[in-house]
Coordinates of C-alpha atoms in Angstrom, one line a residue:
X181 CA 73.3 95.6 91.3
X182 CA 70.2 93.6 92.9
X183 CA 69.6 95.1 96.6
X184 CA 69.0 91.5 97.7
X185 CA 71.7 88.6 96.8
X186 CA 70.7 85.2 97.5
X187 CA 71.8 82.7 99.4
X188 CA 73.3 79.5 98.4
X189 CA 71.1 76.3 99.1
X190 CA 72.1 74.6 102.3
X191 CA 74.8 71.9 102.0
X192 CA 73.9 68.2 103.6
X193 CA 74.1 67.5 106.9
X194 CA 77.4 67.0 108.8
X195 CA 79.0 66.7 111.9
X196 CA 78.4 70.7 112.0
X197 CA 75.0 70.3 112.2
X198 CA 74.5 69.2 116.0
X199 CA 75.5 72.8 117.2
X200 CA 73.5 74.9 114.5
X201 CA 71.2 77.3 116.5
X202 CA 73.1 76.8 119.9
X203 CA 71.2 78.6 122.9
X204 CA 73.0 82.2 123.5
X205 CA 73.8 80.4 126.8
X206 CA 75.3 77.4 125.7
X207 CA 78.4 76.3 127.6
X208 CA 81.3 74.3 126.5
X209 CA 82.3 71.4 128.5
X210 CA 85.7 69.9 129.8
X211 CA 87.1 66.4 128.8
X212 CA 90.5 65.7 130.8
X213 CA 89.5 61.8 130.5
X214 CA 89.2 62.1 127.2
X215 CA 92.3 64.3 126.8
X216 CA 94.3 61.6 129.0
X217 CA 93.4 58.7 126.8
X218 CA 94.9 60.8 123.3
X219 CA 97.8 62.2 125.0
X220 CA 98.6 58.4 126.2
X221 CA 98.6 57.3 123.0
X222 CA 100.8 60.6 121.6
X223 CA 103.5 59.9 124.3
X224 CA 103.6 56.1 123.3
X225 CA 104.0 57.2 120.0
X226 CA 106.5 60.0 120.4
X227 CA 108.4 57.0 122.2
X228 CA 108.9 55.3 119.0
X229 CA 109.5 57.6 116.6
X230 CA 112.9 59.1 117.0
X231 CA 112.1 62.3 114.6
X232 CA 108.7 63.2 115.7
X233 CA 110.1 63.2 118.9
X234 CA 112.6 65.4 117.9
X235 CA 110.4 67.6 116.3
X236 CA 108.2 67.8 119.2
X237 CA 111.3 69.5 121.5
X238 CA 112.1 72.0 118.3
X239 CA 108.3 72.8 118.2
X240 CA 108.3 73.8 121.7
X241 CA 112.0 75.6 121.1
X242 CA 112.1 77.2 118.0
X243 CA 108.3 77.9 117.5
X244 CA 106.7 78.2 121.3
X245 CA 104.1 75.9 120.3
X246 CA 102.9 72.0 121.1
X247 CA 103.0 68.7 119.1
X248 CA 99.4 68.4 120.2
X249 CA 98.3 71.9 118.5
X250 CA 99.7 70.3 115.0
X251 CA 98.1 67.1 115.5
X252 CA 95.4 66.0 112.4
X253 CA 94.6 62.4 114.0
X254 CA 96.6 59.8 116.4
X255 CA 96.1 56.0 114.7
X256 CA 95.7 53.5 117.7
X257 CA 95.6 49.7 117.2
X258 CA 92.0 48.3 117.4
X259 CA 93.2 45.4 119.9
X260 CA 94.5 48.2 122.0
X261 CA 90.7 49.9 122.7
X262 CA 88.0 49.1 124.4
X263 CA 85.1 50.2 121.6
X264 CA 82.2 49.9 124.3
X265 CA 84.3 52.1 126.5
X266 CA 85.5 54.3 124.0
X267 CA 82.5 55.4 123.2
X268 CA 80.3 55.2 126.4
X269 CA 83.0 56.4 129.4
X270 CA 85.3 58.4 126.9
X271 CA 82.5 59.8 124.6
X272 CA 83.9 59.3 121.3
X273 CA 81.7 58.5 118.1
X274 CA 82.0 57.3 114.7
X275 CA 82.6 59.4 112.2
X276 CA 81.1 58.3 108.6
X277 CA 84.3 59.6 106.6
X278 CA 86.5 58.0 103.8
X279 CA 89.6 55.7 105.4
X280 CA 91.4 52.9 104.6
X281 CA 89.5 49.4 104.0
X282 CA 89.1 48.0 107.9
X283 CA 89.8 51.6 109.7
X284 CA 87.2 53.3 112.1
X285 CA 87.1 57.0 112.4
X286 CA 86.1 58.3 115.9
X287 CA 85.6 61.9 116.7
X288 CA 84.4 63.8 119.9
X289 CA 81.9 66.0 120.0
X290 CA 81.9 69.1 120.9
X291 CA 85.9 69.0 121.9
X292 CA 88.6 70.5 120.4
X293 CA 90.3 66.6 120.0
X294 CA 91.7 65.3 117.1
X295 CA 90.7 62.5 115.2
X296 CA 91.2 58.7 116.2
X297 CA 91.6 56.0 114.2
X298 CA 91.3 53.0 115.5
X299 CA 92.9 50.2 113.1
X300 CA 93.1 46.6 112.8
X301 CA 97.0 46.5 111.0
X302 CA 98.7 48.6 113.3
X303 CA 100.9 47.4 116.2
X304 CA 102.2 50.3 117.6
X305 CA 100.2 54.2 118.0
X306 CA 101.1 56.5 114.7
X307 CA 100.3 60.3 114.4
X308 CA 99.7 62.7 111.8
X309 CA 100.5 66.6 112.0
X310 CA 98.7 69.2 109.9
X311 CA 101.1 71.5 107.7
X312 CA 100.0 73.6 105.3
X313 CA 102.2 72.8 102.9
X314 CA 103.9 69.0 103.0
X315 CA 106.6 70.7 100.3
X316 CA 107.7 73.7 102.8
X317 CA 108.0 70.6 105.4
X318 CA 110.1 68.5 103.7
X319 CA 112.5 71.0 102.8
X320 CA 112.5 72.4 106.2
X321 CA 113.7 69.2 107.1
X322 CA 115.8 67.9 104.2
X323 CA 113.2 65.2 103.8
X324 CA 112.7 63.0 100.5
X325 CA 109.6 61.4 100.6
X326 CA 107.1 60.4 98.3
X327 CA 103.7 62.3 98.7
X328 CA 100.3 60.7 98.1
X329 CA 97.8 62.8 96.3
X330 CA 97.6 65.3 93.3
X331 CA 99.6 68.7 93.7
X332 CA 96.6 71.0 95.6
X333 CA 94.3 68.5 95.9
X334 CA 92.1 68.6 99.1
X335 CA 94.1 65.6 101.1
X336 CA 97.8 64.8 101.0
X337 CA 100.1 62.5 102.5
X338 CA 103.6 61.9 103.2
X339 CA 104.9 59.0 105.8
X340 CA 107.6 59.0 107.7
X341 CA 108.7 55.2 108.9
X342 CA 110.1 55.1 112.5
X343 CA 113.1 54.7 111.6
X344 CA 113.9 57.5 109.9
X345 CA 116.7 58.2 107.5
X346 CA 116.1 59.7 103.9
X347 CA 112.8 58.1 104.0
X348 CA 112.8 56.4 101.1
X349 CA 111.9 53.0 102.8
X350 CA 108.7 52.0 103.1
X351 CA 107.3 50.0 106.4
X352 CA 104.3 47.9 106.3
X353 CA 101.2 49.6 106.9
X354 CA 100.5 48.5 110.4
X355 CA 103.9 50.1 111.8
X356 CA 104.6 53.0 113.8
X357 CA 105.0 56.2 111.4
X358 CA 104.8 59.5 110.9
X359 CA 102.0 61.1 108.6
X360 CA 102.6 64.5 107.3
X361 CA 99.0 65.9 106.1
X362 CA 98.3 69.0 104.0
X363 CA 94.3 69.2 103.6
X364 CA 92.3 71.2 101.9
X365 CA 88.2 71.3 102.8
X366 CA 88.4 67.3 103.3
X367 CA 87.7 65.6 106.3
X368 CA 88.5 62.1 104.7
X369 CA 91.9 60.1 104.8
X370 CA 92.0 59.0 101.6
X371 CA 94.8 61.1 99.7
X372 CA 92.9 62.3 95.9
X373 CA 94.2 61.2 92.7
X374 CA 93.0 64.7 90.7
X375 CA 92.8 68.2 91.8
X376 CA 91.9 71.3 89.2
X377 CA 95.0 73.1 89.9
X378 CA 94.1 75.9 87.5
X379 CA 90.5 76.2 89.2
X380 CA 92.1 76.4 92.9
X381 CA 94.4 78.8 92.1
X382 CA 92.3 81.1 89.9
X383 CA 90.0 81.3 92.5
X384 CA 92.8 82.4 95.1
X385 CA 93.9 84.9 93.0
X386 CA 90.2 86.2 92.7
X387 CA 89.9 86.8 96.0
X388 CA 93.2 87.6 97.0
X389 CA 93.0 90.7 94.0
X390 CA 89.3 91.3 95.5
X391 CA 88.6 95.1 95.7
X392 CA 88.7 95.5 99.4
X393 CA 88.1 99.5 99.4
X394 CA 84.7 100.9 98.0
X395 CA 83.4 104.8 98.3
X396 CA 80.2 102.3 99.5
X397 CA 81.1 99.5 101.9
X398 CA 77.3 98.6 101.0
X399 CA 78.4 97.8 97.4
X400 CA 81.7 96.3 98.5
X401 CA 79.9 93.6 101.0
X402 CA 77.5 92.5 98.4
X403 CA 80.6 92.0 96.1
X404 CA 82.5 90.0 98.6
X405 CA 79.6 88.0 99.1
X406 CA 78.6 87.5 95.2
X407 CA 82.3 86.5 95.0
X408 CA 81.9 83.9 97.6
X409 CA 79.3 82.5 96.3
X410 CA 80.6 82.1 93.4
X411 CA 83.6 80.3 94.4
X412 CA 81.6 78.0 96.2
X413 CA 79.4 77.4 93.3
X414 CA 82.6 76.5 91.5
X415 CA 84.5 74.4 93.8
X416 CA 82.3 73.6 96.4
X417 CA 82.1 75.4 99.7
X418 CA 84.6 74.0 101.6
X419 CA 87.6 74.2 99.0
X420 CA 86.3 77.8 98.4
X421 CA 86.5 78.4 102.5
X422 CA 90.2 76.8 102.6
X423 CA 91.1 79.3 99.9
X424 CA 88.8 82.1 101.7
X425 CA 90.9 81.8 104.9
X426 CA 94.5 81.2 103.1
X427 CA 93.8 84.7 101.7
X428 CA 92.2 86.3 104.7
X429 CA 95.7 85.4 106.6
X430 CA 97.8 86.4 104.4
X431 CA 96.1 89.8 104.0
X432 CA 96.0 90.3 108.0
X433 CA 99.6 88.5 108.5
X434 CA 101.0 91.8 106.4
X435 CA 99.9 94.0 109.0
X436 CA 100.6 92.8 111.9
X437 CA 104.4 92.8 113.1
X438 CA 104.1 89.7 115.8
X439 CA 102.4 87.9 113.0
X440 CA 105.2 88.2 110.6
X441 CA 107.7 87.3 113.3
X442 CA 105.8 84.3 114.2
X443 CA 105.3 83.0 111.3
X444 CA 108.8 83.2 109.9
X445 CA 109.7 81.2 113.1
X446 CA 107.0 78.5 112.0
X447 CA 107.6 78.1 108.2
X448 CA 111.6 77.7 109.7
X449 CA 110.3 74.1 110.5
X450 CA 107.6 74.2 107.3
X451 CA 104.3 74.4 109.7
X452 CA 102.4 77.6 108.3
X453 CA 99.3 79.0 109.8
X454 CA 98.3 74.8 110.8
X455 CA 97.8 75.7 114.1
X456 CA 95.1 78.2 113.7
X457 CA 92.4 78.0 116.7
X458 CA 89.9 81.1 115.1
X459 CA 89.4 83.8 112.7
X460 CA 88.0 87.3 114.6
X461 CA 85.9 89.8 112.2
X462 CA 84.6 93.2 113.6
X463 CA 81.7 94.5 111.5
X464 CA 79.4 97.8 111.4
X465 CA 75.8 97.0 112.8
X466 CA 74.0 97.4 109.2
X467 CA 76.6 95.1 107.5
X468 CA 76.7 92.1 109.8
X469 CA 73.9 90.0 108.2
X470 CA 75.9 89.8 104.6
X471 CA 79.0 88.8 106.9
X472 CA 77.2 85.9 108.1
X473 CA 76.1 85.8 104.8
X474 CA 79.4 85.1 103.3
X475 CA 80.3 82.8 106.1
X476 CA 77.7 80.9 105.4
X477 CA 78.1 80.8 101.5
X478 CA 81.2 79.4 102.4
X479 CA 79.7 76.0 104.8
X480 CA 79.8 77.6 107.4
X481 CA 77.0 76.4 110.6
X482 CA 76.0 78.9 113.2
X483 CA 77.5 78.2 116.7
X484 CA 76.7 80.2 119.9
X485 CA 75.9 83.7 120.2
X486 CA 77.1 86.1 122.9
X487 CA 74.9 89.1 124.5
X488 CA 76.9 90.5 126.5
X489 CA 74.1 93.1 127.8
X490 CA 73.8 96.9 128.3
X491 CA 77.4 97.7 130.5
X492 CA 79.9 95.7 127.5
X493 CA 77.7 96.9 124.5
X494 CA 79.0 94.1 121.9
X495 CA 77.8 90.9 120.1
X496 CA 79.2 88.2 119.0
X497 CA 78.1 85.2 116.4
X498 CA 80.5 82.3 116.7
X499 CA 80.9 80.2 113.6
X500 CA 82.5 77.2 112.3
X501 CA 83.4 75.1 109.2
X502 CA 83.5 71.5 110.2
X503 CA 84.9 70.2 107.0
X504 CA 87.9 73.3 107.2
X505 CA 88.2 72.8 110.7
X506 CA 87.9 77.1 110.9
X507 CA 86.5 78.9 113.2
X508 CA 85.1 82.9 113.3
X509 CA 84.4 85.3 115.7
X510 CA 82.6 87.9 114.8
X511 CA 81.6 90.5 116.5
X512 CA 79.6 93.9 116.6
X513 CA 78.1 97.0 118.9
X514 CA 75.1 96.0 120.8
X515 CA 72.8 98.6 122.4
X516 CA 70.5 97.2 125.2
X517 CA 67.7 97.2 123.0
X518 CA 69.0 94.4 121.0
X519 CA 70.0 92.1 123.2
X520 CA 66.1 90.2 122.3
X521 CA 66.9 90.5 118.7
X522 CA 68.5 87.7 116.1
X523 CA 71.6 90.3 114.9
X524 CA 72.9 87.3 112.9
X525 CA 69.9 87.7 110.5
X526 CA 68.6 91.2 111.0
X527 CA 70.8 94.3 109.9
X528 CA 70.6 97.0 113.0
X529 CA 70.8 100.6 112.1
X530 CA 73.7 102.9 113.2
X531 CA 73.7 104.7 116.4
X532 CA 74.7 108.1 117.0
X533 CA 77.6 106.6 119.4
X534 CA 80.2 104.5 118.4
X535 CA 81.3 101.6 120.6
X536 CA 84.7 99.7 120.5
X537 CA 84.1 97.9 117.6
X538 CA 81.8 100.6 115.6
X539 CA 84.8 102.8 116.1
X540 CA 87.3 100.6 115.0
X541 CA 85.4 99.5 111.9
X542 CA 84.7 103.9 111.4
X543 CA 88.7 104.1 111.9
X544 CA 89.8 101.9 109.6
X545 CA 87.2 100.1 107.4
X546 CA 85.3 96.1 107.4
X547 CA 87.0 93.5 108.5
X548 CA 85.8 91.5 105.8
X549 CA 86.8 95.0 103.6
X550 CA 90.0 97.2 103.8
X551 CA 90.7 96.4 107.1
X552 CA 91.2 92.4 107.4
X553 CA 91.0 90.7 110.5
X554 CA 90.9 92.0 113.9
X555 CA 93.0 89.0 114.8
X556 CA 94.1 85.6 114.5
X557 CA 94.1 83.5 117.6
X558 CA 96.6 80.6 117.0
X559 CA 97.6 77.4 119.4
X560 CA 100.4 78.2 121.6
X561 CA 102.5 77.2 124.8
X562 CA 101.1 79.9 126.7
X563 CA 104.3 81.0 128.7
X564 CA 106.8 79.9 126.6
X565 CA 104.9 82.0 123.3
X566 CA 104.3 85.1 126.1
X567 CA 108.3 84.9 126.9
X568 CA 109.4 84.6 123.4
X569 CA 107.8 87.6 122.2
X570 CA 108.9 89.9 125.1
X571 CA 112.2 89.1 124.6
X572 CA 111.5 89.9 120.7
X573 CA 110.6 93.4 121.5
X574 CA 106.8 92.7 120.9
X575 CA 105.5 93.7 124.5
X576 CA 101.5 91.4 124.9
X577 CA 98.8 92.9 126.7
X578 CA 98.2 91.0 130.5
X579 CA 96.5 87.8 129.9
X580 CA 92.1 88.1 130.0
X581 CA 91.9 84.6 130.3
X582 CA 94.2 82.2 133.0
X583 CA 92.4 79.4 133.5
X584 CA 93.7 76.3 133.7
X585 CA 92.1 75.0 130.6
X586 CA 92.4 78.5 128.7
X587 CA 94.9 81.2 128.3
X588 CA 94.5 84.2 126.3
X589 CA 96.4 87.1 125.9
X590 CA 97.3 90.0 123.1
X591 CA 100.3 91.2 121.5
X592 CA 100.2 95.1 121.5
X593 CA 98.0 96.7 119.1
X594 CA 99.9 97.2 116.0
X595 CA 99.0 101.2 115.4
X596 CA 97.6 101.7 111.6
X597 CA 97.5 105.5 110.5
X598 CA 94.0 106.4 110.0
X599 CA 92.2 108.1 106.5
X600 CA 92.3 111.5 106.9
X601 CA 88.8 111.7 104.9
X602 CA 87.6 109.0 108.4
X603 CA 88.8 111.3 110.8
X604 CA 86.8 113.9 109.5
X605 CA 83.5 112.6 109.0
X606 CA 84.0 111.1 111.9
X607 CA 84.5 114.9 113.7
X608 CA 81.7 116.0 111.9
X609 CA 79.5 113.2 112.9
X610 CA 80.0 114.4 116.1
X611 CA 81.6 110.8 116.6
X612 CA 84.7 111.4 118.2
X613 CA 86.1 114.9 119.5
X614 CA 88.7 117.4 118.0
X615 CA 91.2 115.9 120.4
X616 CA 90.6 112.6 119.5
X617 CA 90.8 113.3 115.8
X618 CA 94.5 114.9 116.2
X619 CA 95.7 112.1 118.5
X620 CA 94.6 109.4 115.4
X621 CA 95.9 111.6 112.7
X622 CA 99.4 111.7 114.7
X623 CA 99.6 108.4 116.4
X624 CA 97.2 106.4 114.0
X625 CA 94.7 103.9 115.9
X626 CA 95.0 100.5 117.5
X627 CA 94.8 98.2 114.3
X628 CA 95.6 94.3 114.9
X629 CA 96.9 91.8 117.1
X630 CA 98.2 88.1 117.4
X631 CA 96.1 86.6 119.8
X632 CA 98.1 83.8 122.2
X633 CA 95.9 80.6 123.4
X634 CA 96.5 77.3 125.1
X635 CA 93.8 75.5 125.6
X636 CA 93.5 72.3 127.4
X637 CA 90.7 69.3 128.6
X638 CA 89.1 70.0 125.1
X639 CA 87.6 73.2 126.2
X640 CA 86.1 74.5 122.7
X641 CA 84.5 77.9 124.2
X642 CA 85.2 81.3 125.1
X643 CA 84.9 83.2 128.4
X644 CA 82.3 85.9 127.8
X645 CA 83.4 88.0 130.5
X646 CA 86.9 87.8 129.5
X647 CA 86.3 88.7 126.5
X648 CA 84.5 92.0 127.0
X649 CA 87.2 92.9 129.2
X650 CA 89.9 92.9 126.2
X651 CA 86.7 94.2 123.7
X652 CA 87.0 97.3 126.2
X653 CA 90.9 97.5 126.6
X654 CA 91.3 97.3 122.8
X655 CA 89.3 100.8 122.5
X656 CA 91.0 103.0 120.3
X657 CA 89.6 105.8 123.0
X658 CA 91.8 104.5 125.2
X659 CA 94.3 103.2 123.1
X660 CA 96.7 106.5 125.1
X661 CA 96.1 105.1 128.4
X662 CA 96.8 101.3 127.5
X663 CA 99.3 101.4 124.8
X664 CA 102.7 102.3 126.5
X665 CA 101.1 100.4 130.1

């Protein structure tokens, strides 16, 4: 196999592109204007429409989540708006995407808003959610609607007029309804005619059969990244990163206890993983350039990078698909020596002493390799997700971020029993001590969580600080001392 694997050529500009090659510094902003004039619009439009409304109070019941973390776009009529104002107070911009004949697409950059459409025919606000699958919806909800575009095609629709019923009448276009979407890489509106339904789901099965566990972890990251590439050559990066990420969940999901809870409790109303807010990947220093690698096979643009200096001794390359609407954290040991130096492009060599994240990557393999995810942070009502799973039996860690515009908090680690043949090396590495090594081979090592998050005022970012807190509380060193607190 070739030591060096290149890269595919870069994809054309998008809406990604105004972040590439952030600062390390960079800092998010706050929107609450902006946030006001959406949530307006939602409320007016949850006025209208008997079953969203409903659905919006079972959301919050049965799945401890918000309308607003499932929302795709909010359709306001054009006479309604302001454009000047829109754009200049508000901060919105035009997006150059595929809609209906007459419809303007506005997004806002850099929050974490939905879309707006702003539309000449309508009279009253609509909304669309985001499901993964429009089929597990309808069922969920004894629904029979027709559904616009080809079985696993990238865009989907299925409308719901207001006034509910089987939903086999049809309103005029311009009246209020309610859009179930189900995309796929596609940052259009325009439900597709085809799909390659034998393409998409031969490339799933490729990478959800991967080899995940190699002798060499060397070999195994240049596979996963030949892999990627290759389903990127064959159906275009950002179908191949939908698929990518469908796998990468389901892979992590059967590991993690609160996971599985959760997202029973979701697919009871046919939502899936929708609600996603980011992907987090722990790597070994010497492997984290073909990481990005793949990420970036995949359309992936570079976002901001965190140093977080000499006492927290960690990394982190933030990174996002804009067409997928995915985001990654990934993250890796630092030494002070580093801090000056590009990790996202230059492989560092191992040290002699493991940090949080060398360790746990030691313990139990790549995230992008045998081990999966380190977590998946997904949209939440903060206290209502934090009191759901505590009466569940699945204890979370004390929040590391309580802000008013962000709330973070862990589930408990979910303890995976650790190699034998790991342990070992490990001990004779001089990597951990002989203590250490029977406390893992008895109790196994902190493994995964489910990360809760509410965020509000369309704050995209994360709190560094905050986040080296958990990086430290998460050690598997001290996984004794914090795992029955």
């Amino acid at each position: 196999m070739s030591a060096e694997i290149e890269e595919n050529q870069e994809q054309p500009p998008n809406e990604g592109d105004w972040l590439s090659d952030a600062p390390p510094d960079f800092q998010w902003g706050r929107f609450p204007e902006a946030e006001a004039f959406i949530e307006k619009h939602l409320q007016r439009f949850l006025g209208t429409h008997a079953f969203a409304a409903q659905l919006s109070l079972r959301m919050r019941d049965e799945t401890s989540t918000l309308f607003a973390n499932w929302v795709d776009h909010v359709i306001v009529p054009q006479q309604d708006v302001d454009s000047d104002q829109f754009e200049s107070e508000l901060g919105f911009q035009i997006e150059n995407v595929e809609t209906s004949q007459g419809e303007t697409v506005y997004w806002h950059p850099p929050p974490y808003f939905p879309r707006v459409i702003l539309s000449p025919n309508a009279s009253e606000p609509s909304a669309a959610i985001k499901v993964e699958s429009i089929n597990d919806f309808l069922i969920s909800h004894q629904l029979s609607l027709p559904i616009e575009g080809a079985v696993l095609s990238t865009y989907r629709v299925a409308r719901l007029p207001s006034q509910g019923g089987s939903g086999q009448a049809r309103l005029p276009h311009g009246d209020c309804q309610f859009l179930i979407t189900e995309r796929r890489g596609y940052r259009g509106y325009l439900p597709q005619a085809h799909s390659d339904s034998e393409a998409y789901l031969g490339a799933r099965e490729a990478w959800m059969t991967r080899q995940r566990k190699f002798q060499d972890n060397q070999i195994g990251m240049r596979a996963a990244l030949q892999l990627a590439q290759k389903l990127a050559q064959d159906l275009g990066p950002d179908l191949a990163c939908h698929i990518v990420f469908e796998c990468e969940r389901a892979y992590w999901q059967k590991r993690n206890t609160a996971a599985c809870v959760q997202k029973l409790r979701q697919d009871h109303l046919g939502l899936g993983w929708a609600n996603h807010d980011h992907h987090t990947y722990r790597s070994s220093r010497v492997f984290f350039p073909t990481l990005i690698r793949i990420f970036k096979a995949l359309g992936f643009k570079l976002r901001e990078r965190y140093y977080a200096g000499a006492e927290a001794g960690w990394g982190a390359q933030i990174v996002e698909q804009p067409a997928c609407g995915i985001i990654v954290f990934a993250d890796l040991d630092l030494t002070p020596e580093d801090t000056s130096v590009d990790f996202a492009s230059t492989a560092l060599p191992p040290t002699q002493k493991l940090g949080t994240i060398g360790l746990w990557c030691a313990l139990h393999g790549e995230s992008m390799l045998q081990a999966g995810m380190h977590h998946l942070e997904a949209q939440f009502d903060f206290e209502n997700m934090r009191d759901y799973l505590e009466s569940a039996g699945l204890r979370m860690m004390a929040p590391f971020s309580d802000f008013s515009y962000l709330k973070q908090a862990f589930s408990k680690g979910e303890m995976w029993p650790v190699e034998e043949k790991r342990l070992q090396t490990l001990l004779e590495q001089g990597k951990i001590t002989q203590e250490q090594r029977e406390r893992y081979s008895r109790e196994g090592a902190i493994g995964s969580h489910l990360e809760n998050l509410q965020r509000t005022e369309g704050y995209k970012g994360f709190n560094q600080k905050n986040v080296s807190d958990i990086i430290q509380a998460t050690d598997p060193r001290l996984q004794h001392l914090v795992h029955d607190a």
